[in-house]
PDB file of C-alpha atoms and ligand atoms in Angstrom:
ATOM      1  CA  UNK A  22      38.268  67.440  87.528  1.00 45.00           C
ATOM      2  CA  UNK A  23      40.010  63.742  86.918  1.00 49.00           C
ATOM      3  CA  UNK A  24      40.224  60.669  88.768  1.00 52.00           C
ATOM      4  CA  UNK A  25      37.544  58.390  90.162  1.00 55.00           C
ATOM      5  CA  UNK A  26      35.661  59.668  93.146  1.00 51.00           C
ATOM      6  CA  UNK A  27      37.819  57.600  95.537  1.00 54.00           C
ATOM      7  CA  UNK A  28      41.377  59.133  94.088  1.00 58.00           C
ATOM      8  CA  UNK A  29      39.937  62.565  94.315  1.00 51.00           C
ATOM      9  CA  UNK A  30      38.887  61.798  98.128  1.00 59.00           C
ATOM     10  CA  UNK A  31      42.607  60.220  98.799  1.00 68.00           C
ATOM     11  CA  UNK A  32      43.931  63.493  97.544  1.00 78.00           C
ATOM     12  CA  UNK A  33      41.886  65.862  99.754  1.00 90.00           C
ATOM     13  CA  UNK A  34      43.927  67.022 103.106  1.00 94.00           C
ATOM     14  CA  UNK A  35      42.826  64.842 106.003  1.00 96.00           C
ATOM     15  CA  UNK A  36      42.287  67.777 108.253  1.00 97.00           C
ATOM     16  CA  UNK A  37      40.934  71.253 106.584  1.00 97.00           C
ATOM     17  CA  UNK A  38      40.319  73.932 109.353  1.00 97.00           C
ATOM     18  CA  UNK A  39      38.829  77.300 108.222  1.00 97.00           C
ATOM     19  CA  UNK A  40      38.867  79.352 111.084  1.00 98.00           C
ATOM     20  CA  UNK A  41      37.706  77.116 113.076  1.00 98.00           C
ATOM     21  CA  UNK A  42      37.104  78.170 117.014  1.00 98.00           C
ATOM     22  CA  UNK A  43      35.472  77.372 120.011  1.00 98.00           C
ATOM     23  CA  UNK A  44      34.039  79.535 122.689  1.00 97.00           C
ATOM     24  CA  UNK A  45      32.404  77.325 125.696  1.00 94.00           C
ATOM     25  CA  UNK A  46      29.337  79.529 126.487  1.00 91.00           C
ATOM     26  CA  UNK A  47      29.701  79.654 130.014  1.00 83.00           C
ATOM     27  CA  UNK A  48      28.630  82.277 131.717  1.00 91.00           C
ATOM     28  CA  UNK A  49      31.282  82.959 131.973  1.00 92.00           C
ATOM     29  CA  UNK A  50      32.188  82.143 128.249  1.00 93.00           C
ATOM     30  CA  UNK A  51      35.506  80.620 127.624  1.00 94.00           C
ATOM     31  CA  UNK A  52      37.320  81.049 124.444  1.00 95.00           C
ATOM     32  CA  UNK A  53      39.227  77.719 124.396  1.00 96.00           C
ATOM     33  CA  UNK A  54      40.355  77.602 120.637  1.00 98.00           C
ATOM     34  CA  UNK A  55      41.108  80.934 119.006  1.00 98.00           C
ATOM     35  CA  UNK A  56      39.450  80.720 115.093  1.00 97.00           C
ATOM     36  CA  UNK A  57      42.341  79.180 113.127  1.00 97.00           C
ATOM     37  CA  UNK A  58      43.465  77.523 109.981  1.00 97.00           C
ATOM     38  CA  UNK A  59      45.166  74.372 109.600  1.00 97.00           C
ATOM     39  CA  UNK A  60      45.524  71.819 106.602  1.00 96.00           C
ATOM     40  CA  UNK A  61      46.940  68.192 107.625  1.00 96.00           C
ATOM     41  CA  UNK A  62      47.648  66.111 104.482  1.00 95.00           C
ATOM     42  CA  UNK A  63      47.688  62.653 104.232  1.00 95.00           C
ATOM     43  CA  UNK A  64      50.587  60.211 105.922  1.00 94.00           C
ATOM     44  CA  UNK A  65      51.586  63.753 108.023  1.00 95.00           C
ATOM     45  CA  UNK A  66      53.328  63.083 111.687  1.00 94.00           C
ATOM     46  CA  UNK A  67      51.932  66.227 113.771  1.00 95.00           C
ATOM     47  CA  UNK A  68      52.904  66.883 117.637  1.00 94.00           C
ATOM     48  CA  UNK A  69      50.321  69.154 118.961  1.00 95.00           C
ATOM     49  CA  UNK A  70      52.550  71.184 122.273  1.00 94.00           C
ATOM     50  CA  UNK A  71      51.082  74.033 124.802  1.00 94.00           C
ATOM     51  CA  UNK A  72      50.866  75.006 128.048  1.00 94.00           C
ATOM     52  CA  UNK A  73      48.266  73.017 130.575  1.00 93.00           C
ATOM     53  CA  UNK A  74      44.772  74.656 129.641  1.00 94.00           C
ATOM     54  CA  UNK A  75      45.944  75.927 126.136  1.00 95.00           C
ATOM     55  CA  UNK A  76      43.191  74.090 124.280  1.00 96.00           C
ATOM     56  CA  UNK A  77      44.941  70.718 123.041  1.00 96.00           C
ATOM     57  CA  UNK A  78      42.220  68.583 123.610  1.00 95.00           C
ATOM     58  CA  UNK A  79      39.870  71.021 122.751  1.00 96.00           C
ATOM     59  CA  UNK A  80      41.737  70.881 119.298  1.00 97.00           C
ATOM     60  CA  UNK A  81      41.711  67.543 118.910  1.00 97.00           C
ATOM     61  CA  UNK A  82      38.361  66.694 120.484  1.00 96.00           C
ATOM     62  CA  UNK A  83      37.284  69.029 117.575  1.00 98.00           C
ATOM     63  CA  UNK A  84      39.243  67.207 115.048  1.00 98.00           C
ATOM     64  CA  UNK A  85      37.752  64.251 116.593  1.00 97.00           C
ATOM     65  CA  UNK A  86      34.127  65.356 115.796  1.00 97.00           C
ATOM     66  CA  UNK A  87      33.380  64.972 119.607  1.00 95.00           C
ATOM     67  CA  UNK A  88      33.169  68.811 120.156  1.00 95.00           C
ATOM     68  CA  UNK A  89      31.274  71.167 117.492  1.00 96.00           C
ATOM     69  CA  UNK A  90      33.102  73.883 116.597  1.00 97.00           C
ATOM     70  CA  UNK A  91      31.355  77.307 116.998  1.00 97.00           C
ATOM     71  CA  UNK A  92      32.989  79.364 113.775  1.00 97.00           C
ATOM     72  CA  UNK A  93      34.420  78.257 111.084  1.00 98.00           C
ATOM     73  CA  UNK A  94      34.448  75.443 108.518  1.00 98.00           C
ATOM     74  CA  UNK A  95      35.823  71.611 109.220  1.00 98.00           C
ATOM     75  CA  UNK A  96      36.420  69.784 106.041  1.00 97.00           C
ATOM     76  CA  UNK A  97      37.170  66.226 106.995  1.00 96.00           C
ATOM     77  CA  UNK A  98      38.750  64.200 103.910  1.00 94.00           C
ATOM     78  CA  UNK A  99      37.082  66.445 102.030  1.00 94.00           C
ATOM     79  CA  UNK A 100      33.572  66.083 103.975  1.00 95.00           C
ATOM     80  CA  UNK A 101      31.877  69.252 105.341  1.00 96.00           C
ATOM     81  CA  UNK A 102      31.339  68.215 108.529  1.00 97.00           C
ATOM     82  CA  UNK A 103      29.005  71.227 109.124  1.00 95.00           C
ATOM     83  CA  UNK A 104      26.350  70.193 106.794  1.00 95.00           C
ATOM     84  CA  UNK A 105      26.055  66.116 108.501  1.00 95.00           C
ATOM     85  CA  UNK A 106      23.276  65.511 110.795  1.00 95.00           C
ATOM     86  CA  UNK A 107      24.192  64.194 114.347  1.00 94.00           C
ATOM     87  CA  UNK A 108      24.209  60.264 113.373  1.00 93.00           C
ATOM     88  CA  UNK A 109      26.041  61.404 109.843  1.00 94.00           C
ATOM     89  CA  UNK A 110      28.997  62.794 112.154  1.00 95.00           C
ATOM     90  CA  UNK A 111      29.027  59.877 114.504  1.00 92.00           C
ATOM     91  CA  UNK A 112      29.508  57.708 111.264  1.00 90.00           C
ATOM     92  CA  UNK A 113      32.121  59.517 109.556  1.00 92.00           C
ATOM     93  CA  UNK A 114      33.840  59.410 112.878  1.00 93.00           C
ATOM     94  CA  UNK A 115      33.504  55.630 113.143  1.00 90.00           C
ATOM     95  CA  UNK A 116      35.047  55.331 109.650  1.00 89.00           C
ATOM     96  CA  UNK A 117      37.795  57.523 109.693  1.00 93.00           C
ATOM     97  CA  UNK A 118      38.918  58.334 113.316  1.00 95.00           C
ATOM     98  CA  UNK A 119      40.813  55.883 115.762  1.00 95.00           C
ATOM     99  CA  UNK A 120      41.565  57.301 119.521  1.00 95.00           C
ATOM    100  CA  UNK A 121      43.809  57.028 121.601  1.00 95.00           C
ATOM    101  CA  UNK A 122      43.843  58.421 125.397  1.00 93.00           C
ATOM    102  CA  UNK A 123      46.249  58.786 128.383  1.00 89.00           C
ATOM    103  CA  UNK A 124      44.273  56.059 129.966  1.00 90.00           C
ATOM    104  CA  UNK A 125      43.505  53.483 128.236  1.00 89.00           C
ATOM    105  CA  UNK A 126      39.803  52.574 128.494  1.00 91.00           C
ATOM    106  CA  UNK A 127      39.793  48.937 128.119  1.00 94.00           C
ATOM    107  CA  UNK A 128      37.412  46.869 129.455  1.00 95.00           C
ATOM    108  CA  UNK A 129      39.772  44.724 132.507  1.00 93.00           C
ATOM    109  CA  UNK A 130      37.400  41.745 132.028  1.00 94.00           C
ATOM    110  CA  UNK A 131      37.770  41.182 128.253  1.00 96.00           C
ATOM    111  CA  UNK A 132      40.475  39.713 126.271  1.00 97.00           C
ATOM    112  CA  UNK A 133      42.600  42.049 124.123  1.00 97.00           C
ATOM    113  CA  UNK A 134      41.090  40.543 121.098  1.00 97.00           C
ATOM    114  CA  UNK A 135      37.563  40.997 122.691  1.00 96.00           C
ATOM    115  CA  UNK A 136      38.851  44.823 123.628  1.00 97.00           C
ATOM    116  CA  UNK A 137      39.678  45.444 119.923  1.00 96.00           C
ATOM    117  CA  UNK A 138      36.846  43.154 118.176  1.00 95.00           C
ATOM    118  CA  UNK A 139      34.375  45.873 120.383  1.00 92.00           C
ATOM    119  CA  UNK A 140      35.509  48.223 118.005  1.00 91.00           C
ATOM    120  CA  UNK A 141      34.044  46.510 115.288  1.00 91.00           C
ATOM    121  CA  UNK A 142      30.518  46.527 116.873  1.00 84.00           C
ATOM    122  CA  UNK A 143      28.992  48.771 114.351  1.00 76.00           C
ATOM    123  CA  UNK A 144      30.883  47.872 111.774  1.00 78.00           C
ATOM    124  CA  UNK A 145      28.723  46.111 109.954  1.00 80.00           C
ATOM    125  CA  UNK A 146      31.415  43.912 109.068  1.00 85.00           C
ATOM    126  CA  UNK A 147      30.460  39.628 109.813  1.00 87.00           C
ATOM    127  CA  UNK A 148      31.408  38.447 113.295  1.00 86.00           C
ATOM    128  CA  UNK A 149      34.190  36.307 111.725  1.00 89.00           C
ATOM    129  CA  UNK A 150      35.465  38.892 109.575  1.00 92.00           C
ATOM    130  CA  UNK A 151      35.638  41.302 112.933  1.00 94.00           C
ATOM    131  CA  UNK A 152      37.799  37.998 115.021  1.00 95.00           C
ATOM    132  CA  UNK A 153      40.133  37.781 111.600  1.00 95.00           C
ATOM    133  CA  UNK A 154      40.553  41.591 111.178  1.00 95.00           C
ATOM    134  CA  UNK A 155      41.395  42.335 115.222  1.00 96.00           C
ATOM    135  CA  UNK A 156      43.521  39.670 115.174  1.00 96.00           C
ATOM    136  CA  UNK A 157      45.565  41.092 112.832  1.00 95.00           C
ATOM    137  CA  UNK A 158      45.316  44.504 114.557  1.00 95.00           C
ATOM    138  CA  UNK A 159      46.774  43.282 117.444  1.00 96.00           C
ATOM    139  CA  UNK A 160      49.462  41.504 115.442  1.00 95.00           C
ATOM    140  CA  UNK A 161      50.440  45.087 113.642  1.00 93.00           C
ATOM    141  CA  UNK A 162      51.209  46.405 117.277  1.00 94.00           C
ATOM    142  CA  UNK A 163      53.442  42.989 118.094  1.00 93.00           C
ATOM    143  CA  UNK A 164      50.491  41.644 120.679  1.00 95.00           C
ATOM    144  CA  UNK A 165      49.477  38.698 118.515  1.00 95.00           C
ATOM    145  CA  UNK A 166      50.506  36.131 120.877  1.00 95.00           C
ATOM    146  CA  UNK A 167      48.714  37.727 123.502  1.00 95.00           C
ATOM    147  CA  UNK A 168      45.329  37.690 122.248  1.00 94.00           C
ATOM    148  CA  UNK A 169      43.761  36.061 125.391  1.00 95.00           C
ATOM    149  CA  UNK A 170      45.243  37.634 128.023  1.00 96.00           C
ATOM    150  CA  UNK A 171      43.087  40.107 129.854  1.00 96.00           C
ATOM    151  CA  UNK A 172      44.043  43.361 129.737  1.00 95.00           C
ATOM    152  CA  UNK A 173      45.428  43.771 133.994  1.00 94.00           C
ATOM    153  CA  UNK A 174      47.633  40.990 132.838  1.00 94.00           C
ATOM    154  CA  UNK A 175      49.465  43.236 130.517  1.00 94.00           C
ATOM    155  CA  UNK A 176      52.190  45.863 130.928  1.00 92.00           C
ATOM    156  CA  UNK A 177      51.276  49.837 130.698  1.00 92.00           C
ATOM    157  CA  UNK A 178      52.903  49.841 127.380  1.00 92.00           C
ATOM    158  CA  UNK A 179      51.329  46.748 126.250  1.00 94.00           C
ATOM    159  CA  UNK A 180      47.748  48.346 127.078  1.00 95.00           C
ATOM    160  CA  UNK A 181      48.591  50.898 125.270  1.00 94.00           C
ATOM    161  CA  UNK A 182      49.281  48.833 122.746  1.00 95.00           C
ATOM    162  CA  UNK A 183      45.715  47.311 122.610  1.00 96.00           C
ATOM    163  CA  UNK A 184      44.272  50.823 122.779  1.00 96.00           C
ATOM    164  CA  UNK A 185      46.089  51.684 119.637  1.00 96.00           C
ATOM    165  CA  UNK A 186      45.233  48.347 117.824  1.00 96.00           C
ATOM    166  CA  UNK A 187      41.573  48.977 118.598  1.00 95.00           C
ATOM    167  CA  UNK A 188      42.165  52.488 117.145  1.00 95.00           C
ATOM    168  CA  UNK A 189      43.300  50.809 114.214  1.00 94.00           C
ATOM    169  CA  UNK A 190      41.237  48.017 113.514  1.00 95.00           C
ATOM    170  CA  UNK A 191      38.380  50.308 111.259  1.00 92.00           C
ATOM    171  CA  UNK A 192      41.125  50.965 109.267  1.00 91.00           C
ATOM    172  CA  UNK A 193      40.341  55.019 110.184  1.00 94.00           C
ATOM    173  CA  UNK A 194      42.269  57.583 107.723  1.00 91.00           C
ATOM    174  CA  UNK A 195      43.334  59.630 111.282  1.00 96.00           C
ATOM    175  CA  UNK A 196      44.718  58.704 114.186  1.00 97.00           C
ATOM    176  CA  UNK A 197      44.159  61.008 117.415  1.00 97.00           C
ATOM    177  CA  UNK A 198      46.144  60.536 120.130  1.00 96.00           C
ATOM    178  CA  UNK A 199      45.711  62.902 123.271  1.00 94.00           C
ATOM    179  CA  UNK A 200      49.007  61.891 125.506  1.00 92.00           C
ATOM    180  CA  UNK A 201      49.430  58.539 124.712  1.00 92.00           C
ATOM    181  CA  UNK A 202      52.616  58.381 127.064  1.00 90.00           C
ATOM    182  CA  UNK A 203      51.239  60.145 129.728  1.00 89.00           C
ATOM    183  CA  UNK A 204      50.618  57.244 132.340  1.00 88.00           C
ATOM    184  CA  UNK A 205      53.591  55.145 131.041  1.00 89.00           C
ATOM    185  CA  UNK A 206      57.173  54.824 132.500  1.00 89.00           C
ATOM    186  CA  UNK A 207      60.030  55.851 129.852  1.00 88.00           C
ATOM    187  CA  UNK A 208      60.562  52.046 128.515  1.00 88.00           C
ATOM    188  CA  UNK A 209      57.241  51.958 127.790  1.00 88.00           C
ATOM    189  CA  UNK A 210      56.616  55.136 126.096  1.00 89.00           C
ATOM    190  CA  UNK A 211      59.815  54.434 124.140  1.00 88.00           C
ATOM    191  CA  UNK A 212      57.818  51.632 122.530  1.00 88.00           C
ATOM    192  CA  UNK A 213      54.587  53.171 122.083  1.00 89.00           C
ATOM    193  CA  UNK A 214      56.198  55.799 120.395  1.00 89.00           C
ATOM    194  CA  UNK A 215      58.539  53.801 118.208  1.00 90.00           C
ATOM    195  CA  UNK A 216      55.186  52.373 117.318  1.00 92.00           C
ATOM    196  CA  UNK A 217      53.405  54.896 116.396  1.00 92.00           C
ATOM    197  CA  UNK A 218      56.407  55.940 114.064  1.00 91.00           C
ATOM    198  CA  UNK A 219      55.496  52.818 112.266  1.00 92.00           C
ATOM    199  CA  UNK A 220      52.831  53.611 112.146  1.00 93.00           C
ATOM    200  CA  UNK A 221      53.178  56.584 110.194  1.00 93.00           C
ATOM    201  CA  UNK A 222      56.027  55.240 108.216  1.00 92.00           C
ATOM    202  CA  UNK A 223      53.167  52.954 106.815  1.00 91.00           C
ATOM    203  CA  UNK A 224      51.527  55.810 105.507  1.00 92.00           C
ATOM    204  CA  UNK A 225      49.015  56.669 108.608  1.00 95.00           C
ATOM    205  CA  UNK A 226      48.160  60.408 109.594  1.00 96.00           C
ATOM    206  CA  UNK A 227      49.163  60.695 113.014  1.00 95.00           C
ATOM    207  CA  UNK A 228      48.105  63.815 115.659  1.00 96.00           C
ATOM    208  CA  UNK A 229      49.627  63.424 118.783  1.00 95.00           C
ATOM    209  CA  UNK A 230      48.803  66.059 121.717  1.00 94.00           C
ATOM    210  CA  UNK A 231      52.030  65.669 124.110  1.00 90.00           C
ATOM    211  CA  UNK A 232      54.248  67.589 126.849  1.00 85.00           C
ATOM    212  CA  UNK A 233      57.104  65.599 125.973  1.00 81.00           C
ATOM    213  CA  UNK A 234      59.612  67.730 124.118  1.00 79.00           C
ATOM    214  CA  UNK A 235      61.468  63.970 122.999  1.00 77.00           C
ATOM    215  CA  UNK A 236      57.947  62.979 121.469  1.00 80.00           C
ATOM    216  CA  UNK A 237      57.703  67.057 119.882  1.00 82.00           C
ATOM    217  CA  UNK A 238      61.318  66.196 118.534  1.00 83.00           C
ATOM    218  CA  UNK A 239      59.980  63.335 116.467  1.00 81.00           C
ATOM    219  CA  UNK A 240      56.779  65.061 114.421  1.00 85.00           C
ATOM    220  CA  UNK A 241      57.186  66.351 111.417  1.00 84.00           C
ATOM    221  CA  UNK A 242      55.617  69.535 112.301  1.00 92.00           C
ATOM    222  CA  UNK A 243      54.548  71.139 115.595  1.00 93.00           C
ATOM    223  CA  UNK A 244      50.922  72.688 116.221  1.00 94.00           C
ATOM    224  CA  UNK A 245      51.289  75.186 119.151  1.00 94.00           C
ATOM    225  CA  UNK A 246      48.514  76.194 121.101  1.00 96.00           C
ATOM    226  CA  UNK A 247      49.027  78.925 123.837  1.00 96.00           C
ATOM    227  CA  UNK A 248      46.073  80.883 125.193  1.00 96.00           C
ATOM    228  CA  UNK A 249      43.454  79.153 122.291  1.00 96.00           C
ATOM    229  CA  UNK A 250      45.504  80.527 119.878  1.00 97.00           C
ATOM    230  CA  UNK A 251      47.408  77.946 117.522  1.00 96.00           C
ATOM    231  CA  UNK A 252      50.499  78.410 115.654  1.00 95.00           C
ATOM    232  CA  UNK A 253      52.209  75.582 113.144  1.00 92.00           C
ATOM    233  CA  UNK A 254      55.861  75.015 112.619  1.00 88.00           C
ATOM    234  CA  UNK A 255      58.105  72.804 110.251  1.00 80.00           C
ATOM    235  CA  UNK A 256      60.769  70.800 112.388  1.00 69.00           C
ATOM    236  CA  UNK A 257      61.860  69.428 108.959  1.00 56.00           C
ATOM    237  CA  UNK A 258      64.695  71.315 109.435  1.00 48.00           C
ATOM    238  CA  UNK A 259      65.740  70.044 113.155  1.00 46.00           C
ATOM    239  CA  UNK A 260      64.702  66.624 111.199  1.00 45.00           C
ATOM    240  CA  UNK A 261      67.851  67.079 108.940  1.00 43.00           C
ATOM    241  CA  UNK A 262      70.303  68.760 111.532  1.00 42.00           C
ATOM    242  CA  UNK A 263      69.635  65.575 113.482  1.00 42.00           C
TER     243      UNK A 263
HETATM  244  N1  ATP B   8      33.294  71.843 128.743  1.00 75.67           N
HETATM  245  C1  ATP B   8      33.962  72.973 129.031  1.00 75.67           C
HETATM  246  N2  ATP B   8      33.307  74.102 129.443  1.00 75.67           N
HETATM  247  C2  ATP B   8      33.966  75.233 129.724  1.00 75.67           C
HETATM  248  N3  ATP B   8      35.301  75.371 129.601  1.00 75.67           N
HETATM  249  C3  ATP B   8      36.011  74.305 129.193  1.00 75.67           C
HETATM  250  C4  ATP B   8      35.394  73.036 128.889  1.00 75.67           C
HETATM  251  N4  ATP B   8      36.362  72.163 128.522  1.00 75.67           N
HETATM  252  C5  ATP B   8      37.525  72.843 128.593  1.00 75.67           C
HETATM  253  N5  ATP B   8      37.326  74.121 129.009  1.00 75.67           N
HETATM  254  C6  ATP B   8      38.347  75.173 129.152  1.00 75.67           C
HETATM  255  O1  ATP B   8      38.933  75.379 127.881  1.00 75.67           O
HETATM  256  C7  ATP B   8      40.323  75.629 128.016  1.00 75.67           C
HETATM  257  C8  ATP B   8      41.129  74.626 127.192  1.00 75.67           C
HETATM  258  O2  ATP B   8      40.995  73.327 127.766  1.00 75.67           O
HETATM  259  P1  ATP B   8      41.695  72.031 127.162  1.00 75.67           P
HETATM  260  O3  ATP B   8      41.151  70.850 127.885  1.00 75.67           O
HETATM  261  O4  ATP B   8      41.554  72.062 125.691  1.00 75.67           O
HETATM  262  O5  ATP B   8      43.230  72.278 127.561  1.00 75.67           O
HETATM  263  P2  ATP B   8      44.511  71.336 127.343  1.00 75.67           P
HETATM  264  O6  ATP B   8      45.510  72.152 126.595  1.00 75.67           O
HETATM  265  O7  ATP B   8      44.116  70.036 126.785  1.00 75.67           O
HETATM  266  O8  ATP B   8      45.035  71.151 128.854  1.00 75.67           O
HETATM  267  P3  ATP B   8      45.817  69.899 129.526  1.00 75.67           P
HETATM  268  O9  ATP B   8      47.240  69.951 129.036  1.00 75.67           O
HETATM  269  O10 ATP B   8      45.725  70.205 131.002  1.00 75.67           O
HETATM  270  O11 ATP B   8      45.101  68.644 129.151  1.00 75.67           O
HETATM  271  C9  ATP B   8      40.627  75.576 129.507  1.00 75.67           C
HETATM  272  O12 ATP B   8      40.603  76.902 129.997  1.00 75.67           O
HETATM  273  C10 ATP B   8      39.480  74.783 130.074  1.00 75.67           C
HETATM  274  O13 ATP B   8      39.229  75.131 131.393  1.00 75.67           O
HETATM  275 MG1   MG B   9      44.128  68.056 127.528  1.00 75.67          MG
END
């Protein structure tokens, strides 16, 4: 093997499933993901599509490391995320994962910088190096002269906004998005999305659960889940009739 430990880490696949299911034990016992294998490389644009119930966010909660798999193998930039102890997981998932919900869980009393700087918490990172980096977190998403507004001050779309800076701000290697344009009007999600486009144009892996077939349209490939059971298809080609 070549290349230092970091290039060989950069060229794992974000996302490695290897048969990788989940069956809620009940009674009675639910099998909400199907076992399945999926590989997500780096700087990838995935829509994630299916039915209400399917298993999306049991998918991505998965991919999320905030539900434990029961079969299979989840290699996480290369980690085995099978063999990390319970605060091991919650670290990793620190580092590398930024969410981002339907609603969008900020705290209504707090600026947006405060919102986003809360991110930082267990960083480890120097209080003034946490103001300087969500700062500029918020400026990536085009809120940086907003900083001190509170968040019921703010559009849906700009709340959204903050949610995704805040993602963003520990520089994660995956961003998970579970309907991010759910709760906002069609100006709004228009923005969000163009943002998270971006986004991805800047080299950022992107998973984005949605219902919208406009938001489908846009990924680069399309997970399907229907039943628990996930297919994977290339829209390259729609890309280029386009
Ligand atoms: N904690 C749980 N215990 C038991 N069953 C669960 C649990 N969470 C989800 N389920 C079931 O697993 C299946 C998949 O649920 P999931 O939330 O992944 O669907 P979804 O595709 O995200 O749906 P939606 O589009 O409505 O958000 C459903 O049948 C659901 O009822
Ligand atoms: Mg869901």
């Amino acid at each position: 093997m070549t290349g230092t430990v970091a290039e060989r880490a950069a060229a794992d696949p974000v996302i490695e499933f290897r048969g990788i299911g989940l069956t809620y034990p009940g009674p009675p016992p639910v099998a909400a993901l199907r076992p399945c294998d999926l590989t997500v490389e780096r700087g990838e644009f995935v829509a994630v599509v299916g039915p209400s119930g399917s298993g999306k966010s049991t998918f991505l909660n998965i991919a999320g490391l905030l539900d434990t798999p029961t079969s299979g193998m989840y290699l996480l930039d290369g980690v085995d995320t099978g063999t990390l102890r319970d605060a091991d997981r919650t670290a990793l998932r620190g580092l590398r994962i930024g969410f981002v919900f339907q609603t969008f869980h900020l705290l209504p009393q707090r600026s947006t910088l405060e919102n986003v700087k809360l991110a930082l918490v267990y960083s480890g990172f120097p209080r003034r190096e946490r103001t300087a980096r969500a700062r500029e977190a918020l400026e990536q998403v085009g809120l940086g002269h907003r900083i001190e507004a509170l968040p019921t001050r703010l559009s849906g779309g700009e709340r959204q906004r903050v949610a995704i800076a805040r993602a963003l701000v520990t520089q994660p290697s995956l961003l998970l998005c579970d309907e991010p344009t759910g709760n906002l009007d069609t100006a709004n999600a228009d923005s969000v999305l163009a943002l998270l486009e971006e986004l991805h144009a800047d080299g950022m892996t992107v998973l984005v659960i949605t219902h919208d077939p406009l938001v489908a349209a846009r990924a680069r490939r399309t997970v399907t889940i229907r039943d628990g059971v996930l297919s994977v298809s290339d829209t390259e080609m729609s890309e280029v009739a386009r």
